[in-house]
PDB file of C-alpha atoms in Angstrom:
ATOM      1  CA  UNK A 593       0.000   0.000   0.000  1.00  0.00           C
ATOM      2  CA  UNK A 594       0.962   3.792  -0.287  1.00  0.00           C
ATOM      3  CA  UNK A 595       2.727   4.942   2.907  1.00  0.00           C
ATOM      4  CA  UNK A 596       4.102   8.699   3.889  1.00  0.00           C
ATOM      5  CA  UNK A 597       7.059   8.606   6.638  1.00  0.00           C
ATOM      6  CA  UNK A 598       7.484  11.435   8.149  1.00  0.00           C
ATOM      7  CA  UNK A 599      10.218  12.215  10.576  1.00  0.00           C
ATOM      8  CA  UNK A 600      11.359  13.638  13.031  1.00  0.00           C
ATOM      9  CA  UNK A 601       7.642  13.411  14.924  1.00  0.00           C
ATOM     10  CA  UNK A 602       8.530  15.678  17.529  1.00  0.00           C
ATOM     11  CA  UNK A 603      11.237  18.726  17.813  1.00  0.00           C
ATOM     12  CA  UNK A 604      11.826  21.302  20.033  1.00  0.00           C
ATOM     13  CA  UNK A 605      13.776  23.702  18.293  1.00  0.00           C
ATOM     14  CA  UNK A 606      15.429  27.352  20.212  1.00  0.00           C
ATOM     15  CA  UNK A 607      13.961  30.928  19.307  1.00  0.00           C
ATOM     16  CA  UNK A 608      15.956  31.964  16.092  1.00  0.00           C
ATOM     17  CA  UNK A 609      17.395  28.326  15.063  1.00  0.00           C
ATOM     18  CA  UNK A 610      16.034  26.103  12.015  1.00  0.00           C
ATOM     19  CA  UNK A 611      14.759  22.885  11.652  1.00  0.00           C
ATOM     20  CA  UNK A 612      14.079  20.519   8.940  1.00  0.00           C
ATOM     21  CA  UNK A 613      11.636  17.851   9.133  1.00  0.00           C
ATOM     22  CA  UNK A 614      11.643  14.911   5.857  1.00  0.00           C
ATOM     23  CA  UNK A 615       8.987  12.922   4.101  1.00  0.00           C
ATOM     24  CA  UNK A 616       9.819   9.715   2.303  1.00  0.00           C
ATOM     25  CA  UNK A 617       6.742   8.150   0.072  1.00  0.00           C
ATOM     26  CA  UNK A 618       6.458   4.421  -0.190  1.00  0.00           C
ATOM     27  CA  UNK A 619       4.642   2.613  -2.284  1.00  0.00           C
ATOM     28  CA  UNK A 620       3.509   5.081  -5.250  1.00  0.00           C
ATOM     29  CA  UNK A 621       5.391   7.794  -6.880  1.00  0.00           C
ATOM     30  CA  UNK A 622       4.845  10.993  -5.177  1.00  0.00           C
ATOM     31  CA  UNK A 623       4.401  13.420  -8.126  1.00  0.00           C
ATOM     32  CA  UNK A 624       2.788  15.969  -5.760  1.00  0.00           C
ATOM     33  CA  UNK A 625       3.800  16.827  -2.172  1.00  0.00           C
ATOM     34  CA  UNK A 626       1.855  19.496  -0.462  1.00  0.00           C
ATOM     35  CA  UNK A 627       3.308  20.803   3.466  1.00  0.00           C
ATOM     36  CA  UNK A 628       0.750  22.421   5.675  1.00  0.00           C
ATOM     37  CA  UNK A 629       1.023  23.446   8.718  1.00  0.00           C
ATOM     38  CA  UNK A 630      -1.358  22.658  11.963  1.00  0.00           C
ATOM     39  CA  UNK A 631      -1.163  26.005  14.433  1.00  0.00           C
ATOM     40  CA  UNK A 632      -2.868  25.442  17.773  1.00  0.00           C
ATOM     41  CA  UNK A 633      -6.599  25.355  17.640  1.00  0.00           C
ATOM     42  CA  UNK A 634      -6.470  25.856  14.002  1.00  0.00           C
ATOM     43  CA  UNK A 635      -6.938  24.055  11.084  1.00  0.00           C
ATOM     44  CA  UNK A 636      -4.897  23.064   8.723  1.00  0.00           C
ATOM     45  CA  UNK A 637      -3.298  25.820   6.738  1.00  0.00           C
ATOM     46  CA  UNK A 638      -1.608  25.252   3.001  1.00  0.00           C
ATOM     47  CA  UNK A 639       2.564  26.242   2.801  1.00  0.00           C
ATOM     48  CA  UNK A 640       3.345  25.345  -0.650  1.00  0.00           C
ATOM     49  CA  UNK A 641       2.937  22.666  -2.913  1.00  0.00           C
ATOM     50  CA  UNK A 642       5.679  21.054  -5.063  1.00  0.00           C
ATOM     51  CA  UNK A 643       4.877  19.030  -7.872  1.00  0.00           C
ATOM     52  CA  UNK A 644       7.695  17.296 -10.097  1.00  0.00           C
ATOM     53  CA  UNK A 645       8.352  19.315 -12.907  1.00  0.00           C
ATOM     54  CA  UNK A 646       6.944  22.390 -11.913  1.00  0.00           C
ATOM     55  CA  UNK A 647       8.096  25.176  -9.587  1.00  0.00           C
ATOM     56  CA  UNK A 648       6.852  25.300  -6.180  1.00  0.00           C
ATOM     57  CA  UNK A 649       4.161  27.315  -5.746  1.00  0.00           C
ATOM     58  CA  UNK A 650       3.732  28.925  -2.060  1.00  0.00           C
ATOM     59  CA  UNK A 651       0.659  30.363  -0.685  1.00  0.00           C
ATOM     60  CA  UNK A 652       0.424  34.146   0.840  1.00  0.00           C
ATOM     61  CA  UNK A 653       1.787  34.486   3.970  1.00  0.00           C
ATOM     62  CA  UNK A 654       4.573  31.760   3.602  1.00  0.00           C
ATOM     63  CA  UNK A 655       7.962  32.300   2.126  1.00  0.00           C
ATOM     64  CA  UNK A 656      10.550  30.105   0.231  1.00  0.00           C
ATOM     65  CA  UNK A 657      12.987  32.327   1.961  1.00  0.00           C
ATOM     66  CA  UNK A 658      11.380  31.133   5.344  1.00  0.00           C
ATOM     67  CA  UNK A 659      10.331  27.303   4.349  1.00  0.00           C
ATOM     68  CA  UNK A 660      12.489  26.173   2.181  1.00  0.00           C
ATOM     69  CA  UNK A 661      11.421  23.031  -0.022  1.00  0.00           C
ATOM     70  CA  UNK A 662      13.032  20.355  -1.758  1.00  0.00           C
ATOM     71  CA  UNK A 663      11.637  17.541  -3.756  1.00  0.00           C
ATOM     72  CA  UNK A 664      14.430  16.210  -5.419  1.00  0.00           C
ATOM     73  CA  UNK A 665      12.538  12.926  -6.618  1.00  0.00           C
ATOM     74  CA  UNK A 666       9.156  10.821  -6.356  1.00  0.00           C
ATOM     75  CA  UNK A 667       9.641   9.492  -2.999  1.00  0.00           C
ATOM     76  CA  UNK A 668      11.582  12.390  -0.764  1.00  0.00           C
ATOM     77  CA  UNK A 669      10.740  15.453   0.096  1.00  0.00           C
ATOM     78  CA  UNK A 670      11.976  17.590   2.633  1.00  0.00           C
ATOM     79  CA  UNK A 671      11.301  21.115   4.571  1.00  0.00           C
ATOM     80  CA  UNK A 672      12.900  23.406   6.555  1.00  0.00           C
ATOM     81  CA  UNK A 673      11.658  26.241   9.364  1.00  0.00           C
ATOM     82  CA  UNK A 674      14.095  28.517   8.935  1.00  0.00           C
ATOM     83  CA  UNK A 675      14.465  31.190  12.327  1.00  0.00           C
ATOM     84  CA  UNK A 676      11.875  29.693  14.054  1.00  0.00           C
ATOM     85  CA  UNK A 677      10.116  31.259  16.343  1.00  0.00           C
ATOM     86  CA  UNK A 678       6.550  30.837  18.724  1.00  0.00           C
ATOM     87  CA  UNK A 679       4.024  31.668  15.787  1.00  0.00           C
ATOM     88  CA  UNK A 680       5.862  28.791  13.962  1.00  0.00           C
ATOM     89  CA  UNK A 681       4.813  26.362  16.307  1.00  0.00           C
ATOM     90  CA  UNK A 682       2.051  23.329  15.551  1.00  0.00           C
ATOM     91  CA  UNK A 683       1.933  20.305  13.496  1.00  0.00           C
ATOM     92  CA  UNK A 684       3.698  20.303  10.151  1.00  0.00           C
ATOM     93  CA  UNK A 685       2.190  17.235   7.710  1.00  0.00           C
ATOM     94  CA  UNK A 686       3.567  16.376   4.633  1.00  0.00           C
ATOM     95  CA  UNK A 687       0.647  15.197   1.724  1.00  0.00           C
ATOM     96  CA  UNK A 688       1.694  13.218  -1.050  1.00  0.00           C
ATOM     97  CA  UNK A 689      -0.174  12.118  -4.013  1.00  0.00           C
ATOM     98  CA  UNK A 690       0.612  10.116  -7.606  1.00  0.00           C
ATOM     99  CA  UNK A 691      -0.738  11.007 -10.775  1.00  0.00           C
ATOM    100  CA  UNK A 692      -3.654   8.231 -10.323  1.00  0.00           C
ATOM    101  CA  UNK A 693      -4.737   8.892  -6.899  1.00  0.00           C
ATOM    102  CA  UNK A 694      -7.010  11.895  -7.928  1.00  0.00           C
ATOM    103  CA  UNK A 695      -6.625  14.700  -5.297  1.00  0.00           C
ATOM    104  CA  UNK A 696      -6.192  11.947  -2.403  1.00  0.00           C
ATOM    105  CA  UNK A 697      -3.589  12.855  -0.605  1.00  0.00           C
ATOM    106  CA  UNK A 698      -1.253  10.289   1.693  1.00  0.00           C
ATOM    107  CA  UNK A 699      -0.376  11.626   4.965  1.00  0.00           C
ATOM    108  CA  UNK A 700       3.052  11.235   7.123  1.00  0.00           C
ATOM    109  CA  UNK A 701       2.126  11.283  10.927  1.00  0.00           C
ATOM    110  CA  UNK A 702       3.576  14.886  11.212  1.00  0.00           C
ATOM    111  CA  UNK A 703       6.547  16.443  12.729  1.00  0.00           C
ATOM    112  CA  UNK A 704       5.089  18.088  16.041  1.00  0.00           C
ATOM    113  CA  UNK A 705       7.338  21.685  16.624  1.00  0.00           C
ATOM    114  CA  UNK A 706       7.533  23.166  19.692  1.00  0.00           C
ATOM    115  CA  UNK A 707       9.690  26.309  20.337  1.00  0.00           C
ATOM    116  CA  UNK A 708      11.836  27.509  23.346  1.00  0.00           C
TER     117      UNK A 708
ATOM    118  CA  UNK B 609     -12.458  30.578  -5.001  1.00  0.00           C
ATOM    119  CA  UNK B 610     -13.635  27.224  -3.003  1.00  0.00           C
ATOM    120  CA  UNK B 611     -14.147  27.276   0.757  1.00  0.00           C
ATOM    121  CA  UNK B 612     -15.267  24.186   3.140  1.00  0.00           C
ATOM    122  CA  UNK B 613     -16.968  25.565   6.469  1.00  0.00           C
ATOM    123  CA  UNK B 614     -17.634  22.915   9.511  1.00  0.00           C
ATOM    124  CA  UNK B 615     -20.803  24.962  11.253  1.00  0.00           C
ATOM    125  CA  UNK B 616     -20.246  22.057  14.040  1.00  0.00           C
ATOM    126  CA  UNK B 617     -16.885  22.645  16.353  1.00  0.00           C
ATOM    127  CA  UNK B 618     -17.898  20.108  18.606  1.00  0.00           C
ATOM    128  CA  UNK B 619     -20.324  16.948  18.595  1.00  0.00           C
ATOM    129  CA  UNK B 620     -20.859  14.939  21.814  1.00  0.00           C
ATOM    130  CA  UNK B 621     -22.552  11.575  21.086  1.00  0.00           C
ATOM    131  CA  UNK B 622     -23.067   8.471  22.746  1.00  0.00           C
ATOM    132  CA  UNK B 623     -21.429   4.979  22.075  1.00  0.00           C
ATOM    133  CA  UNK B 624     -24.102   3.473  19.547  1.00  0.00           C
ATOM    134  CA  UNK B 625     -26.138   6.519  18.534  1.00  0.00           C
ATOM    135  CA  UNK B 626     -25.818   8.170  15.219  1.00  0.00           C
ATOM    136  CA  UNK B 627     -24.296  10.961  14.426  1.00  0.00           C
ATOM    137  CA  UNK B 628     -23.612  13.534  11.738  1.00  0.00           C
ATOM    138  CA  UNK B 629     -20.721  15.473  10.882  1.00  0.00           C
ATOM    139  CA  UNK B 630     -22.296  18.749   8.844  1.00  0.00           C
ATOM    140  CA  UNK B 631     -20.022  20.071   6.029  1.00  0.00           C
ATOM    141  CA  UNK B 632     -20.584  23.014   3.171  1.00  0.00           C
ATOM    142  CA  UNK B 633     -18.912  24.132   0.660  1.00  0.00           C
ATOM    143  CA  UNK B 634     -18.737  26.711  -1.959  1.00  0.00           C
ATOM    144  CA  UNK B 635     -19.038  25.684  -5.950  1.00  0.00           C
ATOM    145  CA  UNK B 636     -16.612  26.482  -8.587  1.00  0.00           C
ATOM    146  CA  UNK B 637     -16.297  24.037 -10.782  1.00  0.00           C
ATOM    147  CA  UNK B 638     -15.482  20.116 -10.630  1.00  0.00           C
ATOM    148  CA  UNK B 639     -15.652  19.360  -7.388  1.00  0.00           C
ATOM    149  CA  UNK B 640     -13.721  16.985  -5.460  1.00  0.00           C
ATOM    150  CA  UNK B 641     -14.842  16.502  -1.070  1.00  0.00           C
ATOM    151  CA  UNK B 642     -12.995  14.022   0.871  1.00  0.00           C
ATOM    152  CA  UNK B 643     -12.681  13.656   4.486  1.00  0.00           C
ATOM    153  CA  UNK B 644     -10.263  13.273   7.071  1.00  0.00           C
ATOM    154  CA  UNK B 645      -9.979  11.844  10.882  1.00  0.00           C
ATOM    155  CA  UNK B 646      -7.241  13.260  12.937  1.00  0.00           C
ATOM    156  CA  UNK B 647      -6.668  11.097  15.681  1.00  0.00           C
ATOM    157  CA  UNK B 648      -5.537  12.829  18.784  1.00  0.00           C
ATOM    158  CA  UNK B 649      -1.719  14.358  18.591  1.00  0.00           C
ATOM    159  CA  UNK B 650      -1.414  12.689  15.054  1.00  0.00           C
ATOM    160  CA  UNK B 651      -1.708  12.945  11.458  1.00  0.00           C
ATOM    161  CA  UNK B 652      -4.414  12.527   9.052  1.00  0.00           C
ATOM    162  CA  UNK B 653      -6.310   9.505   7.718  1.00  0.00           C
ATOM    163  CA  UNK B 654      -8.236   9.523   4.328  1.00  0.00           C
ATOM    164  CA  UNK B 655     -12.088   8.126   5.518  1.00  0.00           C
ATOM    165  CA  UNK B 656     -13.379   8.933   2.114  1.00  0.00           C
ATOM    166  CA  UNK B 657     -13.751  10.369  -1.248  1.00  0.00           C
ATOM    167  CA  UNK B 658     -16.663  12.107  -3.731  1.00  0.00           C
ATOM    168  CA  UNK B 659     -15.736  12.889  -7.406  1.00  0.00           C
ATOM    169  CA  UNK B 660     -18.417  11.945  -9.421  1.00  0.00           C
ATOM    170  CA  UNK B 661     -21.105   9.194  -9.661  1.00  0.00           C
ATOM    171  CA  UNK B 662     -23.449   7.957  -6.485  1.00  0.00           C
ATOM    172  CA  UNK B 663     -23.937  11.086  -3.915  1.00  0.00           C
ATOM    173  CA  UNK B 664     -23.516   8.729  -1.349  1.00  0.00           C
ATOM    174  CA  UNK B 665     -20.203   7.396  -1.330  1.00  0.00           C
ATOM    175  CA  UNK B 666     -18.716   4.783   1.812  1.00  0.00           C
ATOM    176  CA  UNK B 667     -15.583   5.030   3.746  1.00  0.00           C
ATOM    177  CA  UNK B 668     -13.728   2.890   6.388  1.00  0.00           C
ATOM    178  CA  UNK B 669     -14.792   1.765   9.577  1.00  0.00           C
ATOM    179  CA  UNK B 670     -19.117   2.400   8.656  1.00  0.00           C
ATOM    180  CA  UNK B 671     -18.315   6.417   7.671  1.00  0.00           C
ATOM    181  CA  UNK B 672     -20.216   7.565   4.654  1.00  0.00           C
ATOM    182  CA  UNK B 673     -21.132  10.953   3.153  1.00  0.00           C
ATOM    183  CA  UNK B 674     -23.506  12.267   0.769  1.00  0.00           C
ATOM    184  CA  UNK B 675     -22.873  14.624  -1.733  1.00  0.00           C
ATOM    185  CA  UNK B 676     -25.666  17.288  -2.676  1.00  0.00           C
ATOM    186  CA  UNK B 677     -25.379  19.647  -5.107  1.00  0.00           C
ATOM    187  CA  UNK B 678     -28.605  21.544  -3.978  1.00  0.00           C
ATOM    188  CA  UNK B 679     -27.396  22.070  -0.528  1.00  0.00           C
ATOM    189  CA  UNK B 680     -23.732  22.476  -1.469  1.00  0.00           C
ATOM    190  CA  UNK B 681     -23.174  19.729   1.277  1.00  0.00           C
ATOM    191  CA  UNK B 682     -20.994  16.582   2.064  1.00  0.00           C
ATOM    192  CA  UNK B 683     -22.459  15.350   5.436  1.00  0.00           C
ATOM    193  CA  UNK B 684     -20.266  12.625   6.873  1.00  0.00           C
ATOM    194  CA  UNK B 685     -22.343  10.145   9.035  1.00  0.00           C
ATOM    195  CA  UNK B 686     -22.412   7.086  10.822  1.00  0.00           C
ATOM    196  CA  UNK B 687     -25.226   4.656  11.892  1.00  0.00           C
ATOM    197  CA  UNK B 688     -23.570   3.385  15.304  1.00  0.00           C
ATOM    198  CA  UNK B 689     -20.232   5.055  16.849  1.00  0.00           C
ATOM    199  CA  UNK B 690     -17.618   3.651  18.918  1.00  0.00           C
ATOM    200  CA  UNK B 691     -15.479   5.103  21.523  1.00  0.00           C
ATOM    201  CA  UNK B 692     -12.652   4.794  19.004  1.00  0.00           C
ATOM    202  CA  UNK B 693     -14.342   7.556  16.386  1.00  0.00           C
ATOM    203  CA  UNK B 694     -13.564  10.317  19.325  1.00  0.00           C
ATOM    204  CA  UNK B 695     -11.809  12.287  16.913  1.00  0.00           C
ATOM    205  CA  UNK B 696     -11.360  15.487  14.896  1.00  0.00           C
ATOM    206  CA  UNK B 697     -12.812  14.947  11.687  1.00  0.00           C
ATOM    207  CA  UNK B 698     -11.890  17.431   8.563  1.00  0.00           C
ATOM    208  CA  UNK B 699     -13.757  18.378   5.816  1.00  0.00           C
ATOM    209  CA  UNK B 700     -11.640  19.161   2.484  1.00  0.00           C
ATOM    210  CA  UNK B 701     -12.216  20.583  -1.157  1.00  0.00           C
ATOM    211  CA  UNK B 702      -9.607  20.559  -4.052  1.00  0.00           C
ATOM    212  CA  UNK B 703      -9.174  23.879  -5.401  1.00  0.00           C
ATOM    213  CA  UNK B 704      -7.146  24.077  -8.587  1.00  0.00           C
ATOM    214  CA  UNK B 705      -3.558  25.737  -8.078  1.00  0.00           C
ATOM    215  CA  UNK B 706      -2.202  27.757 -10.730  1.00  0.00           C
ATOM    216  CA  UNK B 707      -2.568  25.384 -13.102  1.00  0.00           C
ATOM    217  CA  UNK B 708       0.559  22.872 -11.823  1.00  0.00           C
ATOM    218  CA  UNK B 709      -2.183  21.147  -9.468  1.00  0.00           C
ATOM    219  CA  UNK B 710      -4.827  21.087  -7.313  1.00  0.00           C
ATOM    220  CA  UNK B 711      -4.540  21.556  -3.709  1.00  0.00           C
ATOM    221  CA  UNK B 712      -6.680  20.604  -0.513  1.00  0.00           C
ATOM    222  CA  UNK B 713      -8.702  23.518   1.465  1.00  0.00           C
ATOM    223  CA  UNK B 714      -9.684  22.131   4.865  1.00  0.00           C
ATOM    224  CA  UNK B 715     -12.426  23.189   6.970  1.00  0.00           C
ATOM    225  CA  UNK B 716     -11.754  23.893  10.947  1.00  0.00           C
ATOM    226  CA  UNK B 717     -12.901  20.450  11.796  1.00  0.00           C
ATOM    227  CA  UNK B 718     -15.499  19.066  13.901  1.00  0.00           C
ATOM    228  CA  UNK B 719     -14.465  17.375  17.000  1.00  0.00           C
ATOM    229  CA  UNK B 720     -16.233  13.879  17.809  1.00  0.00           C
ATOM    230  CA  UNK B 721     -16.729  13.060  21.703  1.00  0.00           C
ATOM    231  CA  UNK B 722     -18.211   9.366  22.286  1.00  0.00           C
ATOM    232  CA  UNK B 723     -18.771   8.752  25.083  1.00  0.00           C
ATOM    233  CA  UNK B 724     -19.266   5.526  26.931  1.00  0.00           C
TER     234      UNK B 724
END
């Protein structure tokens, strides 16, 4: 079956260092890989999606300069919180989908943030 | 533009009734409605899908939803809960993206109390 692994599943990062948190797809090609982000008490909000061949598109409010992406082939992807800080905190999930799996979207478990 | 609105932030049901999870969203275009559980502290599981075809479309574990185009609706529901169901369940519509993609537009989420 199609699997998202998603680690590390908790961090707790300083004020004003980085992290970067990685998604590995098994099972299926992961043309598409969308990262949202879980605040507390919030839904979930939309980063950026990458999808192979195409340049990643990031929605208002977040920044390549402040998330930077990579998806350097159909089963990794990875992203980085760069300068966190406390409005960064929450649940960051990684979504991955084929070309066949029409909009589904496979889920890693998260990577929980919490910042000092 | 598509939106998803929960009106429902919390449900309280007991073990064996019924219940329904209310979702709405807005129209524009091909639609696509899934829905998500989000177990406690943890990442999200697909329950089910609508694209096209029967309104009423089944999930895992006795979830199904109907789709209705009149109401703009996507009710999730379920004859006889268990204690495991305690959950937050998410509503979600594919928007397209830009033309590289669609992406997923969640609702707040509904949580699910069962209780015993």
């Amino acid at each position: 079956g199609a699997l998202v692994y998603q680690y590390p599943r908790r961090t707790i990062c300083k004020s004003g260092t980085s992290m970067r948190m990685e998604c590995q797809a098994v099972g299926f090609q992961a043309t598409s890989v969308a990262w949202y982000r879980q605040s507390p008490q919030k839904t979930f909000e939309l980063i950026a999606l990458s999808t192979v061949n195409s340049a990643i598109k990031y929605e208002q409010n977040f920044t390549q300069e402040k998330f930077p992406i990579s998806h350097p082939n159909l089963s990794f992807s990875s992203m980085t919180v760069l300068n966190a800080y406390l409005e960064d905190r929450g649940l960051y999930l990684c979504g991955a989908k084929d070309s066949f799996s029409n909009e589904r979207l496979f889920f890693g478990h998260g990577t929980k943030l919490s910042v000092l | 533009t598509q939106t998803v609105s929960q009106s429902d932030a919390h449900v309280t049901v007991f073990e064996g009734d019924s219940v329904e999870l209310r979702c709405n969203y807005s129209y524009g275009g091909s639609i696509y409605l899934s829905w998500y559980i989000q177990h406690h502290g943890r990442g999200l599981q697909f329950l089910l899908k609508y694209y096209s075809g029967n309104p009423v479309v089944q999930g895992v574990n006795g979830f199904e939803a109907e789709f209705s185009k009149s109401d703009s609706s996507f009710h999730l529901r379920k004859a006889s809960v268990h204690w495991s169901d305690s959950a937050v369940y998410f509503c979600a519509v594919s928007a397209r993206y830009g033309g590289s993609g669609n992406k997923l537009i969640f609702g707040t989420g509904t949580l699910l109390s069962v209780k015993p």
